[in-house]
Structure formats: structure tokens, C-alpha cells
């Protein structure tokens, strides 16, 4: 095995017993950071009493109490047989399909490596308070409740991991379900020693990019460092996707500033950027944003869209770090956070002041509800993400949204129980 490559191992997954739940779709959830709170949590909780959101986003007044509640719930569901452990260590081939989108990858436990080894490349900064929250949850539950999404450059389809995937999807699926967003999800087990060895040998020469899950990856590394006596924390649950065979989609993540009134946001920008009101529907305004040259943002509030561009060069020179590559300095997210949020608007980067939303429609709705300001962004190209990741340069937090993201709840990994791994 190549010492500097990916080492993916099988594990005995914990999965819902279909006979104990309304449907598999009813107990799944988007990743924890995509669920819109509190409305989305309530909707998922009412879909089925065993919905996975009760584990990944427990609702209590105190964080530690929530972590304890999630851990107790997980263990109760195991005792009651709602969640059952697969009989043998398994890698899981996972497929998502909707219209023209097809994504396939392998879920397993990945051996964690130090950041300086460059085996797994992050590309975004993280928020310490979110890492602390995920750390408390994983420690209490002794579990990885949802896989990270990692992309890698694979080989040919006639051997290695790609070949194992194609052979697996020709066999009967372990489970099939269709979620509310229209995606069909299918899972196949890989337990044959020869196929497991084939995957191991292939991935041992590969490196991966974190497409989604930077906070959970940072949490994995903290657990490995702080719990060295427990070998289970030397691995973390991931979904690996060959980005050459199944290219990931890259979307923007938008911001809502609930405490910044739209008229104040616009007033503070006068003289440091060009502001152009955009009449029409949201889609028309978003198209204008996509066509804008240079750094540009779409502000929304009080029912009005305003395109912001041509940010003052003097402001950029004063606020954007000069010791970073040009690709980083020219990111819309860099300019937004360094120049506008930090300097012009003076908005602190904390949950009470900034919400990060994957849906433009949801961002607009939340701005209307709070009376705040939505800032809509454009997607970053994958080439830019890779360029910065390979240089070891982190993009501003929540700069990208890769997808489609794996559904949470199809397979869990716990460190407890008989032969958990």
C-alpha cells in the first residue's frame, strides 16, 4: 500500500430496518448544515418519529444536553431494533440519480492523515464553534452519523474502485428509496475480499479533495488527536466519488444578515461600490448577477434587488490580504467577507448575525421574514477550488457547495457494539 494515499476500510454499517419506519425516505435528511432551522427540523421530525434529524440536530436549549439526548436516542433505537448492524464489514456503493444527474461512489471509513501529508485536501476555513458542536455530538454518540463527500481523480473503468462500482450496480441493490427532492438513492454492499482488496490497491495511490464536510473533517482530526487511546477515531466515515467519471456540481452558498436592514446595507455601500436596482423576478436578477464582470453580489431586502459591483480598489487594497494568491484575492467570497462584511457593514461572523443558505429562494424568504439583507453569490469554478487547495490556501468559509450531497440516514457508523468495525 502506498503510504501517502487513501486507505478506505469496510465497516459494519448501522442501517434502518425498513419494517420499523414509515419509509426509508421518511427517515433521511439533508446534511446537518443544509437543514434550514427551525422549520426544516420540524418538517423532518414530523415525517417519521425515527427521522435521523433527531440525532444530527437534537432540539434542546443546551448543546451538551442535546448531545446527550442524541446519544441516548441512538442507543435506544439500536436496542429496539429500529437500527440494525450489517453482519459483515462492508464497503457501500452509493448511487444518486435524478433527471440527467447520476453520481456513484463508495462509502467506507477513511484512515485519517495529518493535513501536512496532503492526502486529503481541504479548501475552506471552518468556524470553531461548529467544530466544537460536532465534536461534542460525535463524542457523546460515539458515532459518525453522516458521511463527508470527498472527490478524487480515478483511473480506468476496467479495474480498481471504478470497476468494483460498475460490477456492484449490476447486482440487486441493498436498498432503494426516492427522497422529496426527486433523487433516487440506491445502496449495494461490497464484502467480497477480492473486491475489497481491489478497491484498497486502487485508492492507495489517490488523493482527495473535501467537497462537502469541512467542519466534520476538522472534527475527525480533533477526535484522532484528543482520543489517541481509541483506535476507532483514527478513521472517519466518507463517501468517495471519482470526479472524472461522475463530475460533481458546484453551487454557491448565500448569506442572510438578519440584523442588517436593507436600507442601511445600501447606504453604507454608497461611494465604495456601484449599486444598480434590478426590477423583475428573482431569476432575472440572478441572471444579471451571473453576467456581471469582476466581483459582484446581489443584495435583496424590502422586496428589492440591487446589483453591487465595481468595489473601490482603495477599499480592496486596504482590506484584502496581499500575501495570498491572486485566485484567492479575487474570489467574491473574499471580497464580501474582507471588504464588505468586516469593514463596511461591520457584521460579525457568528450565527446570530450571518446565516449560510444553499438555496437562493430560502435566502430571500429568510430576509423577508427577518427584515434583514440577503446577499446572493455566484458559484466558484472547480478549477479555482483545486488550484487553491493544492497550494494549501483555504477559501473563506462556506465559499462552495458541491453536490449532489449524500442523504443522511442511509448508513451510519458507530464505535460501540459487538464488532462495530
Coordinates of C-alpha atoms in Angstrom, one line a residue:
X1 CA 0.0 0.0 0.0
X2 CA 1.2 3.5 -0.9
X3 CA 1.8 5.2 2.4
X4 CA 0.7 8.6 1.2
X5 CA -2.6 7.6 -0.4
X6 CA -6.2 7.0 0.6
X7 CA -6.9 4.0 2.8
X8 CA -10.6 3.1 2.8
X9 CA -11.8 0.3 5.0
X10 CA -15.1 -1.6 5.3
X11 CA -17.2 -1.4 8.4
X12 CA -20.4 -2.9 9.8
X13 CA -22.9 -0.2 8.9
X14 CA -25.9 0.6 11.1
X15 CA -29.0 0.9 8.9
X16 CA -32.7 1.4 9.4
X17 CA -34.9 -1.7 9.4
X18 CA -37.5 -0.8 6.7
X19 CA -40.2 -2.7 8.6
X20 CA -39.9 -0.3 11.6
X21 CA -40.2 3.0 9.8
X22 CA -42.8 4.7 7.5
X23 CA -40.3 4.6 4.6
X24 CA -36.6 5.0 4.2
X25 CA -37.2 8.3 2.6
X26 CA -39.1 9.5 5.6
X27 CA -36.2 8.9 8.0
X28 CA -33.4 10.5 5.8
X29 CA -32.3 14.1 6.0
X30 CA -30.0 16.5 4.1
X31 CA -26.6 17.1 5.8
X32 CA -27.0 18.9 9.1
X33 CA -25.7 22.2 7.7
X34 CA -28.2 22.2 4.8
X35 CA -31.3 21.8 7.0
X36 CA -33.0 25.1 7.5
X37 CA -33.7 25.7 11.1
X38 CA -36.1 25.5 12.8
X39 CA -38.7 25.0 10.1
X40 CA -36.7 22.3 8.3
X41 CA -36.0 20.4 11.6
X42 CA -39.7 20.4 12.5
X43 CA -40.7 19.2 9.0
X44 CA -38.2 16.3 9.2
X45 CA -39.2 15.4 12.8
X46 CA -42.9 15.1 11.7
X47 CA -42.1 13.0 8.7
X48 CA -41.3 10.0 10.9
X49 CA -40.6 9.6 14.6
X50 CA -37.3 8.0 13.8
X51 CA -36.0 10.6 11.4
X52 CA -32.3 11.0 11.5
X53 CA -32.6 14.7 12.2
X54 CA -33.3 13.8 15.9
X55 CA -29.7 12.6 16.0
X56 CA -27.8 15.1 13.9
X57 CA -29.8 18.2 15.1
X58 CA -31.3 17.4 18.5
X59 CA -33.5 20.3 19.7
X60 CA -32.8 21.3 23.3
X61 CA -31.9 24.5 25.0
X62 CA -28.4 23.4 25.8
X63 CA -25.8 22.0 23.4
X64 CA -24.5 19.3 25.8
X65 CA -28.0 18.3 26.7
X66 CA -28.7 17.9 23.0
X67 CA -25.6 15.7 22.5
X68 CA -26.6 13.5 25.4
X69 CA -30.2 13.3 24.1
X70 CA -28.9 12.3 20.6
X71 CA -26.6 9.6 22.1
X72 CA -29.4 8.2 24.2
X73 CA -31.8 8.2 21.2
X74 CA -29.3 6.4 19.0
X75 CA -28.7 3.7 21.6
X76 CA -32.4 3.3 22.2
X77 CA -33.1 2.8 18.5
X78 CA -30.4 0.2 18.4
X79 CA -31.8 -1.7 21.4
X80 CA -35.3 -1.6 19.9
X81 CA -34.1 -2.8 16.5
X82 CA -35.0 0.3 14.6
X83 CA -31.4 0.5 13.6
X84 CA -29.7 -2.8 12.8
X85 CA -26.0 -3.6 12.2
X86 CA -25.0 -5.3 9.0
X87 CA -23.5 -8.8 9.6
X88 CA -20.1 -8.3 7.9
X89 CA -17.6 -5.5 7.3
X90 CA -18.8 -3.8 4.2
X91 CA -18.0 -1.0 1.7
X92 CA -21.2 0.5 0.3
X93 CA -21.6 1.6 -3.3
X94 CA -23.9 4.5 -3.3
X95 CA -25.8 6.0 -6.2
X96 CA -27.9 9.1 -6.6
X97 CA -29.9 9.7 -9.7
X98 CA -32.3 12.5 -10.8
X99 CA -33.1 13.5 -14.4
X100 CA -29.7 14.0 -16.0
X101 CA -27.7 13.7 -12.8
X102 CA -26.0 10.4 -11.9
X103 CA -23.5 10.1 -9.2
X104 CA -21.8 7.0 -7.8
X105 CA -19.2 6.5 -5.2
X106 CA -18.1 4.3 -2.3
X107 CA -18.9 4.8 1.4
X108 CA -16.4 3.5 3.9
X109 CA -14.2 4.5 6.8
X110 CA -11.1 6.5 5.8
X111 CA -7.9 6.4 7.7
X112 CA -7.2 10.0 8.9
X113 CA -3.9 11.6 7.9
X114 CA -2.2 14.8 9.1
X115 CA -3.1 17.9 7.0
X116 CA 0.6 18.3 6.1
X117 CA 0.6 15.0 4.3
X118 CA -1.7 16.4 1.7
X119 CA -3.7 13.1 1.3
X120 CA -7.0 14.9 1.9
X121 CA -7.1 18.5 0.7
X122 CA -9.5 20.9 2.4
X123 CA -10.3 24.2 0.6
X124 CA -12.3 26.2 3.1
X125 CA -11.8 27.7 6.6
X126 CA -14.1 26.4 9.4
X127 CA -15.9 28.1 12.3
X128 CA -14.6 26.8 15.6
X129 CA -18.0 26.9 17.4
X130 CA -19.4 24.5 14.8
X131 CA -16.4 22.1 15.2
X132 CA -17.0 22.2 18.9
X133 CA -20.6 21.3 18.5
X134 CA -19.9 18.4 16.1
X135 CA -17.1 17.2 18.4
X136 CA -19.5 17.1 21.4
X137 CA -22.1 15.2 19.4
X138 CA -19.7 12.6 18.0
X139 CA -18.0 12.0 21.3
X140 CA -21.4 11.5 23.1
X141 CA -22.8 9.3 20.4
X142 CA -19.5 7.6 19.6
X143 CA -20.6 7.7 16.0
X144 CA -20.2 9.2 12.6
X145 CA -23.8 9.9 11.7
X146 CA -23.3 11.2 8.2
X147 CA -20.5 10.8 5.6
X148 CA -18.3 13.5 4.3
X149 CA -18.3 14.0 0.5
X150 CA -14.8 13.6 -1.0
X151 CA -13.8 13.7 -4.7
X152 CA -10.8 12.1 -6.3
X153 CA -9.3 11.6 -9.7
X154 CA -9.8 7.9 -10.5
X155 CA -8.4 5.5 -13.1
X156 CA -9.9 3.4 -15.9
X157 CA -13.3 1.7 -15.6
X158 CA -11.9 -1.8 -16.2
X159 CA -10.1 -2.1 -12.9
X160 CA -9.9 -0.8 -9.4
X161 CA -12.6 1.1 -7.5
X162 CA -14.4 2.1 -10.7
X163 CA -14.7 -1.5 -11.8
X164 CA -15.9 -2.6 -8.4
X165 CA -18.6 0.1 -8.5
X166 CA -19.8 -0.9 -12.0
X167 CA -19.9 -4.6 -11.1
X168 CA -21.8 -3.8 -7.9
X169 CA -24.6 -1.8 -9.6
X170 CA -25.3 -4.8 -11.8
X171 CA -26.3 -6.8 -8.7
X172 CA -29.5 -6.4 -6.7
X173 CA -29.5 -3.3 -4.5
X174 CA -29.4 -3.4 -0.7
X175 CA -31.9 -0.6 -0.6
X176 CA -33.7 1.8 -2.9
X177 CA -35.6 5.0 -1.9
X178 CA -36.7 8.3 -3.5
X179 CA -36.5 11.4 -1.4
X180 CA -38.6 14.5 -1.6
X181 CA -36.1 16.4 -3.8
X182 CA -36.6 13.8 -6.6
X183 CA -33.4 11.9 -6.1
X184 CA -33.4 8.1 -6.2
X185 CA -30.9 6.6 -3.8
X186 CA -29.5 3.1 -4.1
X187 CA -27.0 1.2 -2.0
X188 CA -25.1 -2.0 -2.8
X189 CA -22.8 -4.0 -0.4
X190 CA -19.3 -4.9 -1.3
X191 CA -18.0 -7.7 1.0
X192 CA -16.0 -10.0 -1.3
X193 CA -12.4 -10.0 -0.1
X194 CA -11.0 -9.8 -3.7
X195 CA -13.2 -6.7 -4.5
X196 CA -12.3 -5.1 -1.2
X197 CA -8.6 -5.6 -2.0
X198 CA -9.1 -4.2 -5.5
X199 CA -10.5 -1.0 -4.0
X200 CA -7.7 -0.8 -1.4
X201 CA -5.0 -1.2 -4.0
X202 CA -6.5 1.4 -6.3
X203 CA -7.2 4.1 -3.8
X204 CA -3.8 3.7 -2.1
X205 CA -2.3 5.8 -5.0
X206 CA -5.0 8.5 -4.9
X207 CA -5.6 11.8 -3.0
X208 CA -8.9 13.5 -2.4
X209 CA -10.5 16.9 -2.1
X210 CA -13.1 17.7 0.6
X211 CA -16.1 18.6 -1.5
X212 CA -18.5 18.8 1.5
X213 CA -17.9 18.4 5.2
X214 CA -15.0 20.7 6.2
X215 CA -16.3 21.1 9.8
X216 CA -16.8 17.3 10.2
X217 CA -13.3 16.7 8.8
X218 CA -11.9 19.1 11.3
X219 CA -13.8 17.3 14.0
X220 CA -12.4 13.9 12.8
X221 CA -8.9 15.3 13.1
X222 CA -9.6 16.7 16.6
X223 CA -11.0 13.3 17.7
X224 CA -8.0 11.5 16.4
X225 CA -5.7 13.9 18.3
X226 CA -7.6 14.1 21.5
X227 CA -8.7 10.4 21.8
X228 CA -5.5 8.6 20.7
X229 CA -6.2 5.6 23.0
X230 CA -9.3 4.8 21.0
X231 CA -8.3 3.4 17.5
X232 CA -11.8 3.9 16.2
X233 CA -11.3 7.7 16.0
X234 CA -8.3 7.1 13.6
X235 CA -10.9 6.7 10.9
X236 CA -13.9 8.7 9.7
X237 CA -17.0 8.0 7.6
X238 CA -16.8 9.3 4.0
X239 CA -18.3 9.0 0.5
X240 CA -15.6 8.9 -2.2
X241 CA -16.6 10.0 -5.7
X242 CA -14.4 9.7 -8.8
X243 CA -14.9 13.2 -10.2
X244 CA -13.6 12.2 -13.6
X245 CA -16.4 9.6 -14.1
X246 CA -19.1 11.4 -12.1
X247 CA -18.3 15.2 -12.0
X248 CA -19.7 17.0 -9.0
X249 CA -21.8 20.1 -9.4
X250 CA -20.6 23.3 -7.7
X251 CA -23.1 25.8 -6.4
X252 CA -22.9 29.0 -4.4
X253 CA -23.8 29.4 -0.7
X254 CA -25.7 32.6 0.1
X255 CA -25.7 34.8 3.2
X256 CA -28.6 36.4 5.1
X257 CA -27.8 39.2 7.5
X258 CA -30.8 39.3 9.8
X259 CA -29.6 42.3 11.8
X260 CA -28.6 44.5 8.9
X261 CA -31.5 46.4 7.5
X262 CA -31.5 46.6 3.7
X263 CA -31.6 50.4 3.5
X264 CA -28.6 50.6 5.9
X265 CA -26.7 48.0 3.8
X266 CA -27.3 50.0 0.7
X267 CA -26.5 53.3 2.3
X268 CA -23.1 52.1 3.7
X269 CA -22.1 50.9 0.2
X270 CA -22.6 54.3 -1.4
X271 CA -19.2 55.6 -2.5
X272 CA -17.4 52.3 -2.2
X273 CA -19.2 50.3 -4.9
X274 CA -21.7 50.7 -7.8
X275 CA -25.3 49.9 -6.9
X276 CA -27.9 49.2 -9.6
X277 CA -31.5 48.4 -8.8
X278 CA -32.8 45.4 -10.8
X279 CA -36.6 45.3 -11.4
X280 CA -38.2 42.0 -12.2
X281 CA -38.3 38.5 -10.9
X282 CA -35.6 36.7 -8.8
X283 CA -34.5 34.6 -11.7
X284 CA -33.9 37.7 -13.9
X285 CA -31.8 39.3 -11.1
X286 CA -29.8 36.2 -10.7
X287 CA -29.1 36.1 -14.4
X288 CA -27.8 39.7 -14.2
X289 CA -25.5 38.6 -11.4
X290 CA -24.1 35.8 -13.4
X291 CA -23.3 38.1 -16.3
X292 CA -21.6 40.7 -14.2
X293 CA -17.9 41.2 -14.6
X294 CA -15.4 41.3 -11.8
X295 CA -16.6 40.9 -8.2
X296 CA -20.4 41.2 -7.9
X297 CA -23.1 40.5 -5.4
X298 CA -26.9 40.6 -5.5
X299 CA -28.5 42.3 -2.5
X300 CA -32.1 41.7 -1.6
X301 CA -34.3 43.2 1.0
X302 CA -37.6 45.1 1.4
X303 CA -38.7 43.4 -1.9
X304 CA -35.9 45.0 -3.9
X305 CA -32.9 43.6 -5.7
X306 CA -29.7 45.6 -6.1
X307 CA -26.6 44.5 -8.0
X308 CA -23.4 45.5 -6.3
X309 CA -20.2 45.6 -8.3
X310 CA -17.1 47.8 -9.0
X311 CA -16.0 47.7 -5.4
X312 CA -13.5 50.5 -4.7
X313 CA -9.9 49.4 -5.5
X314 CA -8.7 51.5 -2.5
X315 CA -11.1 49.6 -0.2
X316 CA -9.8 46.3 -1.6
X317 CA -6.2 47.3 -1.2
X318 CA -6.8 48.2 2.4
X319 CA -8.9 45.1 3.4
X320 CA -7.9 42.1 1.3
X321 CA -4.7 40.3 2.3
X322 CA -1.9 40.8 -0.1
X323 CA 0.0 37.7 0.9
X324 CA -2.4 35.3 -0.8
X325 CA -2.6 34.2 -4.4
X326 CA -4.5 36.3 -6.9
X327 CA -7.1 33.5 -7.3
X328 CA -7.9 33.9 -3.6
X329 CA -7.8 37.7 -3.5
X330 CA -10.3 37.8 -6.5
X331 CA -12.9 35.5 -5.0
X332 CA -16.3 37.0 -4.5
X333 CA -16.4 35.5 -1.0
X334 CA -13.0 37.0 -0.1
X335 CA -14.2 40.5 -1.2
X336 CA -17.5 40.0 0.6
X337 CA -16.0 39.0 3.9
X338 CA -12.8 41.1 3.9
X339 CA -14.2 44.3 2.5
X340 CA -18.0 44.4 2.9
X341 CA -18.8 42.3 6.0
X342 CA -15.8 43.1 8.1
X343 CA -15.0 46.7 7.0
X344 CA -18.1 48.4 5.5
X345 CA -21.0 46.7 7.3
X346 CA -19.1 45.5 10.4
X347 CA -21.1 42.3 10.7
X348 CA -19.5 39.7 13.0
X349 CA -19.3 36.2 11.6
X350 CA -21.4 34.4 14.1
X351 CA -24.7 32.5 13.8
X352 CA -26.8 35.3 15.2
X353 CA -25.6 37.7 12.6
X354 CA -25.0 35.6 9.4
X355 CA -26.9 32.6 8.1
X356 CA -25.4 30.5 5.4
X357 CA -28.0 29.1 3.0
X358 CA -27.7 26.8 0.0
X359 CA -30.9 27.9 -1.6
X360 CA -31.4 31.4 -3.1
X361 CA -35.2 31.0 -2.6
X362 CA -34.7 30.2 1.0
X363 CA -32.3 33.1 1.5
X364 CA -34.9 35.5 0.0
X365 CA -37.6 34.1 2.2
X366 CA -35.5 34.4 5.3
X367 CA -34.6 38.0 4.5
X368 CA -38.3 38.8 4.2
X369 CA -39.1 37.1 7.5
X370 CA -36.3 38.8 9.5
X371 CA -36.4 42.2 7.8
X372 CA -32.7 41.7 7.1
X373 CA -30.5 41.6 4.0
X374 CA -29.8 38.7 1.7
X375 CA -26.5 38.6 -0.2
X376 CA -26.6 36.2 -3.1
X377 CA -23.3 34.9 -4.6
X378 CA -22.2 33.1 -7.7
X379 CA -20.6 29.7 -7.8
X380 CA -16.8 29.2 -7.8
X381 CA -15.4 27.0 -10.5
X382 CA -14.0 23.6 -9.5
X383 CA -10.7 24.6 -11.2
X384 CA -10.3 27.5 -8.8
X385 CA -11.1 25.3 -5.8
X386 CA -8.5 22.7 -6.9
X387 CA -5.8 25.4 -7.6
X388 CA -6.1 26.9 -4.2
X389 CA -6.4 23.5 -2.4
X390 CA -3.2 22.3 -4.0
X391 CA -1.4 25.4 -2.8
X392 CA -2.7 24.8 0.7
X393 CA -4.7 28.0 0.7
X394 CA -8.1 28.0 2.4
X395 CA -11.0 29.8 0.8
X396 CA -13.4 31.8 3.1
X397 CA -15.8 29.5 5.0
X398 CA -18.9 28.5 3.1
X399 CA -17.5 29.5 -0.3
X400 CA -18.8 26.5 -2.2
X401 CA -21.5 23.9 -2.2
X402 CA -20.6 20.7 -4.0
X403 CA -23.2 18.2 -4.8
X404 CA -25.3 16.2 -5.0
X405 CA -24.7 15.6 -1.3
X406 CA -25.3 12.2 0.2
X407 CA -28.5 11.7 2.1
X408 CA -28.0 11.4 5.8
X409 CA -29.5 8.3 7.4
X410 CA -28.9 5.6 4.8
X411 CA -25.9 4.1 6.6
X412 CA -24.3 5.1 10.0
X413 CA -21.1 4.2 11.6
X414 CA -20.8 3.6 15.4
X415 CA -17.8 2.8 17.5
X416 CA -19.8 0.8 20.1
X417 CA -21.4 -2.6 19.8
X418 CA -20.2 -6.1 19.0
X419 CA -17.6 -6.0 16.3
X420 CA -18.6 -2.4 15.3
X421 CA -16.0 -2.2 12.7

